[in-house]
Amino acid sequence: MPYDNPVRGPGKEKKMSITIKGTGSALPEKTVTNEELSKIVDTGDEWIRERTGIGERRIATGQTVAMLASDAAQKALADAGVDPEKVDLILVATCSGEQALPCVACQVQGLIGAENAVAFDINAACSGFLFALSTAEIYLAQGIYNNALIIGAEVLSNIIDWSDRSTCVLFGDGAGAAYVEKDTRKKALFQFVQGSNGAKGEVLSCGQRDSANCFYRGEEISKYVVMDGREVFRFATRQVPDTIARLLEKAALTCEDVDLFLLHQANLRIIEGIARRLKADIQKFPVNIRHVGNTSSASVPLLLDEVRAAGKLKEGMKVVLAGFGAGLTYSAILLEI
Ligand code: UT7
């Protein structure tokens, strides 16, 4: 099994430590359709829809990662009815922050006035929101913090080569956030399985700055996303169902017991392939890729917010969140609403 890492996560006896109290999202106003892209690169609506399921995406025209993240965060706090100064922990999952320093989470802290929080970023690419959620859960379970604001935010349009048709049609910009608190119920579930395969990192990469100082100058690197799409496709359609299967096994559940699967929105064919491999009902896999494209770290929280806003999340429901991305990283989380 080429991608079979040791996977870690709590054991069967683990009870839930978090409950989602509020969600929010932020999308740039500008919509870019497939037709518009066909004027920039050699592509077409038919190819993009058939191969990916994407119809359009939002592209930032001035908004930074921190601005989108703050907007989504404020909506999540408003949804929960919580003041920013009550937030203990802010985690931002991102791989496209415009500034190396300060991190996006600290920028968000300043922008929303969460003066009492501890804030830092997590970069696990498209799995980032899930890694951030499991990290927050551990802090809350340990009693270190009582609540957390978890945000996935990206302006991928800044790191895309707009002359590369194999990548530029896939991605979009946006942010999603969830405000979570320590759960007082004792019986609800929280389980996760996650892993990384750094040896396969070259299949999806993006350089940031050249290796250069006043004593040394290395080779110039690409500042844009470079991807072996087929390899990532293969990885996702094998690794994600295997990871979900392990997660359910640990929780002594089957796909039948799960009410919703909220998957990273990278490609409709990947989502359908995962559902097929799991022999799970495709109706349980809501999608928003048609109108937002692949928003990396933002994709799962954007979908979570859409599903919650539509009233589809009911107390007691069992939900699986799952994703994969550059690293290569992968993660699946089971939680009870
Ligand atoms: O969040 C994780 C990030 N990435 C992913 O999840 C990506 C996973 N991979 C994929 O979703 C798919 O592999 C892609 C959508 C990227 C590509 O779809 P594919 O069915 O694997 O296409 P392909 O790479 O095998 O290319 C088939 C053809 C090629 O032409 P030839 O060599 O057959 O003549 C490509 O040059 O499609 C061509 N092609 C395009 N044609 C029109 C590639 N991109 C485009 C395009 N428009 N945008």
Short mmCIF file of C-alpha atoms and ligand atoms in Angstrom, two decimals:
data_model
loop_
_atom_site.label_atom_id
_atom_site.label_comp_id
_atom_site.label_asym_id
_atom_site.label_seq_id
_atom_site.Cartn_x
_atom_site.Cartn_y
_atom_site.Cartn_z
CA MET A 1 0.00 0.00 0.00
CA PRO A 2 2.02 2.98 -1.25
CA TYR A 3 0.31 5.60 0.87
CA ASP A 4 -0.24 3.60 4.02
CA ASN A 5 1.23 5.66 6.85
CA PRO A 6 0.89 4.83 10.50
CA VAL A 7 -2.29 6.65 11.39
CA ARG A 8 -2.93 8.08 14.79
CA GLY A 9 -5.93 9.11 16.78
CA PRO A 10 -7.65 8.42 20.06
CA GLY A 11 -9.01 4.97 20.83
CA LYS A 12 -12.53 3.62 21.06
CA GLU A 13 -13.24 4.93 24.53
CA LYS A 14 -12.74 8.59 23.47
CA LYS A 15 -15.75 10.85 24.06
CA MET A 16 -16.46 14.12 22.38
CA SER A 17 -14.84 17.22 23.77
CA ILE A 18 -16.22 19.77 21.37
CA THR A 19 -19.50 21.00 20.09
CA ILE A 20 -19.93 23.33 17.12
CA LYS A 21 -21.68 26.47 18.37
CA GLY A 22 -21.39 28.63 15.29
CA THR A 23 -20.16 28.65 11.69
CA GLY A 24 -19.51 31.33 9.10
CA SER A 25 -18.09 31.82 5.64
CA ALA A 26 -16.71 34.53 3.42
CA LEU A 27 -16.43 34.48 -0.36
CA PRO A 28 -15.04 37.24 -2.58
CA GLU A 29 -17.69 38.98 -4.68
CA LYS A 30 -16.09 38.28 -8.05
CA THR A 31 -17.36 35.13 -9.74
CA VAL A 32 -15.25 33.68 -12.57
CA THR A 33 -17.09 31.25 -14.84
CA ASN A 34 -15.56 28.48 -16.95
CA GLU A 35 -16.42 30.52 -20.05
CA GLU A 36 -14.33 33.40 -18.74
CA LEU A 37 -11.40 31.06 -18.11
CA SER A 38 -11.61 29.77 -21.67
CA LYS A 39 -10.64 33.30 -22.76
CA ILE A 40 -7.45 33.10 -20.66
CA VAL A 41 -6.25 29.53 -21.30
CA ASP A 42 -7.01 26.72 -23.78
CA THR A 43 -9.94 25.16 -21.91
CA GLY A 44 -13.72 24.95 -22.05
CA ASP A 45 -16.82 24.66 -19.87
CA GLU A 46 -17.48 21.10 -21.03
CA TRP A 47 -14.01 19.81 -20.12
CA ILE A 48 -14.00 21.51 -16.72
CA ARG A 49 -17.51 20.36 -15.76
CA GLU A 50 -16.99 16.79 -16.95
CA ARG A 51 -13.55 16.28 -15.42
CA THR A 52 -14.04 18.24 -12.18
CA GLY A 53 -17.69 19.20 -11.58
CA ILE A 54 -16.68 22.87 -11.28
CA GLY A 55 -18.89 25.50 -12.92
CA GLU A 56 -17.50 28.68 -11.38
CA ARG A 57 -15.32 29.93 -8.56
CA ARG A 58 -14.82 33.13 -6.52
CA ILE A 59 -11.63 35.11 -7.01
CA ALA A 60 -10.31 37.76 -4.61
CA THR A 61 -9.88 41.26 -5.98
CA GLY A 62 -8.20 42.99 -3.07
CA GLN A 63 -9.23 40.77 -0.14
CA THR A 64 -6.35 39.14 1.73
CA VAL A 65 -6.43 35.73 3.44
CA ALA A 66 -6.68 37.51 6.81
CA MET A 67 -9.60 39.68 5.63
CA LEU A 68 -11.59 36.68 4.39
CA ALA A 69 -10.67 34.70 7.51
CA SER A 70 -11.79 37.55 9.80
CA ASP A 71 -15.08 37.94 7.95
CA ALA A 72 -15.84 34.21 8.30
CA ALA A 73 -14.71 34.26 11.95
CA GLN A 74 -16.95 37.20 12.86
CA LYS A 75 -19.93 35.44 11.27
CA ALA A 76 -19.17 32.24 13.22
CA LEU A 77 -18.98 34.21 16.48
CA ALA A 78 -22.21 36.08 15.67
CA ASP A 79 -23.88 32.73 14.90
CA ALA A 80 -22.75 31.44 18.31
CA GLY A 81 -23.62 34.73 20.08
CA VAL A 82 -20.10 35.04 21.50
CA ASP A 83 -17.98 38.18 21.91
CA PRO A 84 -14.46 38.10 20.38
CA GLU A 85 -12.74 38.76 23.71
CA LYS A 86 -14.19 35.48 25.04
CA VAL A 87 -12.23 33.42 22.45
CA ASP A 88 -9.40 31.31 23.96
CA LEU A 89 -7.74 29.89 20.84
CA ILE A 90 -7.62 30.91 17.17
CA LEU A 91 -6.26 28.40 14.66
CA VAL A 92 -6.05 29.36 11.00
CA ALA A 93 -5.44 26.65 8.43
CA THR A 94 -3.94 28.17 5.31
CA CYS A 95 -1.22 27.70 2.73
CA SER A 96 -1.61 30.99 0.88
CA GLY A 97 -1.10 33.79 3.40
CA GLU A 98 0.38 36.87 1.69
CA GLN A 99 2.63 37.58 4.68
CA ALA A 100 5.08 35.15 6.25
CA LEU A 101 4.92 37.20 9.44
CA PRO A 102 2.79 37.78 11.38
CA CYS A 103 0.83 34.59 10.82
CA VAL A 104 -2.75 34.87 9.57
CA ALA A 105 -4.22 33.79 12.93
CA CYS A 106 -2.51 36.73 14.69
CA GLN A 107 -3.73 39.10 11.97
CA VAL A 108 -7.27 37.76 12.52
CA GLN A 109 -6.90 38.21 16.27
CA GLY A 110 -6.05 41.88 15.72
CA LEU A 111 -8.78 42.44 13.12
CA ILE A 112 -11.62 40.95 15.18
CA GLY A 113 -10.42 42.14 18.61
CA ALA A 114 -10.00 38.69 20.19
CA GLU A 115 -7.45 40.11 22.57
CA ASN A 116 -7.44 37.20 25.03
CA ALA A 117 -6.82 34.43 22.50
CA VAL A 118 -3.71 32.47 21.63
CA ALA A 119 -3.35 32.42 17.84
CA PHE A 120 -1.28 30.44 15.37
CA ASP A 121 -1.46 28.95 11.87
CA ILE A 122 -1.47 25.35 10.71
CA ASN A 123 -0.40 24.43 7.19
CA ALA A 124 -1.49 20.98 6.13
CA ALA A 125 -2.82 22.25 2.76
CA CYS A 126 -6.33 21.00 1.96
CA SER A 127 -6.40 18.84 5.14
CA GLY A 128 -5.55 21.93 7.22
CA PHE A 129 -8.98 22.66 8.69
CA LEU A 130 -9.25 19.04 9.86
CA PHE A 131 -5.79 19.07 11.43
CA ALA A 132 -6.72 22.35 13.15
CA LEU A 133 -10.01 20.89 14.45
CA SER A 134 -8.29 17.82 15.92
CA THR A 135 -5.61 20.07 17.47
CA ALA A 136 -8.28 22.27 19.06
CA GLU A 137 -10.12 19.23 20.33
CA ILE A 138 -7.01 18.03 22.15
CA TYR A 139 -6.51 21.45 23.81
CA LEU A 140 -10.15 21.44 24.91
CA ALA A 141 -10.09 17.81 26.06
CA GLN A 142 -7.01 18.54 28.18
CA GLY A 143 -8.83 21.44 29.84
CA ILE A 144 -6.23 23.93 28.58
CA TYR A 145 -8.81 26.04 26.74
CA ASN A 146 -12.60 26.15 26.84
CA ASN A 147 -13.28 27.22 23.28
CA ALA A 148 -11.64 27.72 19.90
CA LEU A 149 -12.20 29.55 16.65
CA ILE A 150 -11.04 27.36 13.77
CA ILE A 151 -10.74 28.92 10.35
CA GLY A 152 -9.76 27.62 6.91
CA ALA A 153 -8.90 30.50 4.58
CA GLU A 154 -7.20 30.78 1.22
CA VAL A 155 -6.46 33.21 -1.57
CA LEU A 156 -5.11 30.54 -3.89
CA SER A 157 -5.49 32.86 -6.88
CA ASN A 158 -2.22 34.49 -5.74
CA ILE A 159 -0.26 31.24 -6.00
CA ILE A 160 -1.79 29.87 -9.21
CA ASP A 161 -0.06 30.08 -12.57
CA TRP A 162 -2.86 31.59 -14.67
CA SER A 163 -1.25 30.27 -17.85
CA ASP A 164 -1.37 26.63 -16.60
CA ARG A 165 -4.76 25.18 -17.60
CA SER A 166 -4.17 22.00 -15.60
CA THR A 167 -4.32 23.93 -12.31
CA CYS A 168 -5.87 27.38 -12.82
CA VAL A 169 -9.35 26.01 -13.58
CA LEU A 170 -9.49 24.07 -10.31
CA PHE A 171 -9.02 26.54 -7.50
CA GLY A 172 -11.02 29.30 -5.85
CA ASP A 173 -10.70 31.74 -2.94
CA GLY A 174 -12.70 31.84 0.29
CA ALA A 175 -12.83 31.20 4.02
CA GLY A 176 -14.92 29.15 6.42
CA ALA A 177 -14.91 29.20 10.21
CA ALA A 178 -16.29 27.20 13.11
CA TYR A 179 -16.51 28.34 16.72
CA VAL A 180 -16.36 25.30 19.01
CA GLU A 181 -16.73 24.89 22.75
CA LYS A 182 -15.95 22.16 25.18
CA ASP A 183 -18.83 19.73 25.16
CA THR A 184 -20.63 19.02 28.37
CA ARG A 185 -22.38 15.89 27.08
CA LYS A 186 -20.47 12.80 28.07
CA LYS A 187 -21.62 10.32 25.44
CA ALA A 188 -21.16 12.09 22.12
CA LEU A 189 -18.42 11.05 19.72
CA PHE A 190 -15.18 12.57 18.54
CA GLN A 191 -12.70 10.40 16.70
CA PHE A 192 -10.04 11.14 14.17
CA VAL A 193 -7.55 9.35 11.95
CA GLN A 194 -4.91 11.37 10.18
CA GLY A 195 -1.59 10.92 8.47
CA SER A 196 1.09 12.39 6.24
CA ASN A 197 3.33 11.05 3.51
CA GLY A 198 6.17 13.51 3.05
CA ALA A 199 8.02 11.18 0.69
CA LYS A 200 5.30 11.92 -1.90
CA GLY A 201 5.43 15.69 -1.35
CA GLU A 202 6.66 16.51 -4.83
CA VAL A 203 3.35 15.58 -6.49
CA LEU A 204 1.78 18.83 -5.26
CA SER A 205 4.06 21.70 -4.37
CA CYS A 206 4.46 25.48 -4.38
CA GLY A 207 7.63 27.42 -3.67
CA GLN A 208 7.58 30.57 -1.55
CA ARG A 209 10.97 32.23 -1.84
CA ASP A 210 14.34 31.39 -3.35
CA SER A 211 17.16 30.06 -1.25
CA ALA A 212 19.34 33.18 -1.29
CA ASN A 213 21.27 35.43 1.05
CA CYS A 214 24.33 37.64 0.70
CA PHE A 215 26.62 34.56 0.84
CA TYR A 216 24.66 32.16 -1.35
CA ARG A 217 22.22 32.09 -4.27
CA GLY A 218 20.38 28.85 -5.04
CA GLU A 219 18.27 27.96 -8.06
CA GLU A 220 15.10 29.94 -8.66
CA ILE A 221 11.98 28.02 -7.65
CA SER A 222 8.41 28.18 -8.95
CA LYS A 223 6.22 30.42 -6.80
CA TYR A 224 3.14 28.75 -8.27
CA VAL A 225 1.30 25.51 -7.59
CA VAL A 226 2.80 22.60 -9.53
CA MET A 227 0.77 19.40 -9.52
CA ASP A 228 0.73 15.88 -10.90
CA GLY A 229 -3.08 15.78 -11.05
CA ARG A 230 -3.41 12.10 -11.90
CA GLU A 231 -1.17 11.06 -9.02
CA VAL A 232 -3.11 13.23 -6.56
CA PHE A 233 -6.35 11.78 -7.94
CA ARG A 234 -5.10 8.22 -7.34
CA PHE A 235 -3.90 9.12 -3.84
CA ALA A 236 -7.25 10.70 -2.89
CA THR A 237 -9.48 7.92 -4.21
CA ARG A 238 -7.49 5.27 -2.31
CA GLN A 239 -6.33 7.02 0.84
CA VAL A 240 -9.51 8.87 1.81
CA PRO A 241 -11.87 5.85 1.75
CA ASP A 242 -9.26 3.75 3.60
CA THR A 243 -8.93 6.48 6.23
CA ILE A 244 -12.70 6.81 6.66
CA ALA A 245 -13.02 3.01 6.89
CA ARG A 246 -10.41 2.92 9.68
CA LEU A 247 -12.13 5.78 11.47
CA LEU A 248 -15.48 4.00 11.41
CA GLU A 249 -13.88 0.75 12.49
CA LYS A 250 -12.35 2.50 15.51
CA ALA A 251 -15.74 3.93 16.41
CA ALA A 252 -17.42 0.55 15.81
CA LEU A 253 -19.72 2.14 13.22
CA THR A 254 -20.50 1.57 9.54
CA CYS A 255 -21.29 4.00 6.70
CA GLU A 256 -24.97 3.30 7.37
CA ASP A 257 -24.61 4.92 10.79
CA VAL A 258 -23.18 8.13 9.32
CA ASP A 259 -25.70 10.83 8.41
CA LEU A 260 -23.40 13.08 6.37
CA PHE A 261 -19.96 12.94 4.80
CA LEU A 262 -18.50 16.43 4.38
CA LEU A 263 -15.51 15.89 2.09
CA HIS A 264 -12.82 18.20 0.78
CA GLN A 265 -14.18 19.56 -2.51
CA ALA A 266 -11.35 18.92 -4.98
CA ASN A 267 -13.13 17.11 -7.78
CA LEU A 268 -16.67 15.72 -8.06
CA ARG A 269 -15.26 12.51 -9.56
CA ILE A 270 -13.05 12.06 -6.48
CA ILE A 271 -16.04 12.47 -4.16
CA GLU A 272 -18.10 9.99 -6.22
CA GLY A 273 -15.15 7.57 -6.30
CA ILE A 274 -14.78 7.74 -2.51
CA ALA A 275 -18.52 7.13 -1.99
CA ARG A 276 -18.37 4.15 -4.39
CA ARG A 277 -15.36 2.61 -2.67
CA LEU A 278 -17.03 2.98 0.71
CA LYS A 279 -20.30 1.62 -0.76
CA ALA A 280 -21.95 4.62 0.90
CA ASP A 281 -25.08 6.41 -0.30
CA ILE A 282 -23.94 9.32 -2.52
CA GLN A 283 -26.94 11.33 -1.24
CA LYS A 284 -25.05 11.65 2.05
CA PHE A 285 -22.24 13.59 0.34
CA PRO A 286 -23.32 17.23 -0.11
CA VAL A 287 -21.21 19.21 -2.58
CA ASN A 288 -20.56 22.88 -3.26
CA ILE A 289 -17.66 22.47 -5.71
CA ARG A 290 -19.91 23.57 -8.60
CA HIS A 291 -19.97 27.17 -7.41
CA VAL A 292 -16.76 27.57 -5.37
CA GLY A 293 -14.21 25.17 -6.91
CA ASN A 294 -11.40 23.78 -4.78
CA THR A 295 -10.71 26.24 -1.94
CA SER A 296 -8.13 24.02 -0.15
CA SER A 297 -8.24 24.59 3.64
CA ALA A 298 -11.49 26.55 3.28
CA SER A 299 -13.43 23.82 1.50
CA VAL A 300 -14.62 21.70 4.45
CA PRO A 301 -15.63 24.66 6.69
CA LEU A 302 -17.38 26.38 3.73
CA LEU A 303 -19.40 23.21 3.14
CA LEU A 304 -20.04 22.81 6.87
CA ASP A 305 -21.42 26.35 7.03
CA GLU A 306 -23.60 25.83 3.95
CA VAL A 307 -25.06 22.61 5.32
CA ARG A 308 -25.64 24.16 8.75
CA ALA A 309 -27.22 27.32 7.27
CA ALA A 310 -29.56 25.10 5.24
CA GLY A 311 -30.72 23.47 8.51
CA LYS A 312 -29.35 20.07 7.52
CA LEU A 313 -27.31 19.56 10.70
CA LYS A 314 -29.52 18.17 13.45
CA GLU A 315 -28.57 17.35 17.01
CA GLY A 316 -27.46 13.74 17.40
CA MET A 317 -26.37 13.40 13.77
CA LYS A 318 -23.10 11.60 13.10
CA VAL A 319 -20.95 13.47 10.61
CA VAL A 320 -17.66 12.51 8.96
CA LEU A 321 -15.36 15.31 7.78
CA ALA A 322 -12.54 14.16 5.50
CA GLY A 323 -9.84 15.66 3.35
CA PHE A 324 -6.51 15.22 1.62
CA GLY A 325 -3.94 17.54 0.17
CA ALA A 326 -0.37 18.60 -0.40
CA GLY A 327 2.13 17.08 1.94
CA LEU A 328 0.73 14.63 1.20
CA THR A 329 -1.68 14.84 4.13
CA TYR A 330 -5.00 13.18 4.87
CA SER A 331 -7.53 13.23 7.68
CA ALA A 332 -10.96 12.02 8.67
CA ILE A 333 -12.93 13.14 11.72
CA LEU A 334 -16.12 11.68 13.12
CA LEU A 335 -18.21 13.92 15.32
CA GLU A 336 -21.67 14.00 16.73
CA ILE A 337 -23.66 17.19 16.29
O1 UT7 B 1 -6.92 19.63 -3.24
C1 UT7 B 1 -6.07 18.71 -3.83
C2 UT7 B 1 -5.54 19.31 -5.06
N1 UT7 B 1 -5.62 18.64 -6.29
C3 UT7 B 1 -6.48 17.69 -6.70
O2 UT7 B 1 -7.30 17.17 -6.03
C4 UT7 B 1 -6.35 17.28 -8.14
C5 UT7 B 1 -6.65 15.83 -8.38
N2 UT7 B 1 -6.65 15.55 -9.78
C6 UT7 B 1 -7.69 15.89 -10.59
O3 UT7 B 1 -8.69 16.40 -10.13
C7 UT7 B 1 -7.57 15.56 -12.06
O4 UT7 B 1 -6.43 14.76 -12.27
C8 UT7 B 1 -7.48 16.85 -12.95
C9 UT7 B 1 -8.84 17.55 -12.95
C10 UT7 B 1 -6.41 17.78 -12.43
C11 UT7 B 1 -7.17 16.44 -14.38
O5 UT7 B 1 -8.16 15.56 -14.86
P1 UT7 B 1 -7.71 14.22 -15.61
O6 UT7 B 1 -8.95 13.55 -16.02
O7 UT7 B 1 -6.80 13.47 -14.66
O8 UT7 B 1 -6.96 14.78 -16.86
P2 UT7 B 1 -5.46 14.51 -17.31
O9 UT7 B 1 -4.50 15.21 -16.45
O10 UT7 B 1 -5.30 13.03 -17.50
O11 UT7 B 1 -5.44 15.21 -18.75
C12 UT7 B 1 -6.27 14.73 -19.82
C13 UT7 B 1 -6.16 15.72 -20.95
C14 UT7 B 1 -4.72 16.09 -21.29
O12 UT7 B 1 -4.64 16.24 -22.68
P3 UT7 B 1 -4.03 15.05 -23.57
O13 UT7 B 1 -2.63 14.84 -23.08
O14 UT7 B 1 -4.90 13.87 -23.35
O15 UT7 B 1 -4.11 15.59 -24.97
C15 UT7 B 1 -4.55 17.46 -20.67
O16 UT7 B 1 -3.60 18.25 -21.32
O17 UT7 B 1 -6.82 16.93 -20.61
C16 UT7 B 1 -5.93 18.03 -20.86
N3 UT7 B 1 -6.26 19.11 -19.94
C17 UT7 B 1 -7.19 20.04 -20.22
N4 UT7 B 1 -7.98 20.23 -21.29
C18 UT7 B 1 -8.83 21.26 -21.24
C19 UT7 B 1 -5.73 19.35 -18.72
N5 UT7 B 1 -6.31 20.43 -18.18
C20 UT7 B 1 -7.22 20.88 -19.11
C21 UT7 B 1 -8.12 21.96 -19.12
N6 UT7 B 1 -8.91 22.10 -20.19
N7 UT7 B 1 -8.24 22.81 -18.09
#
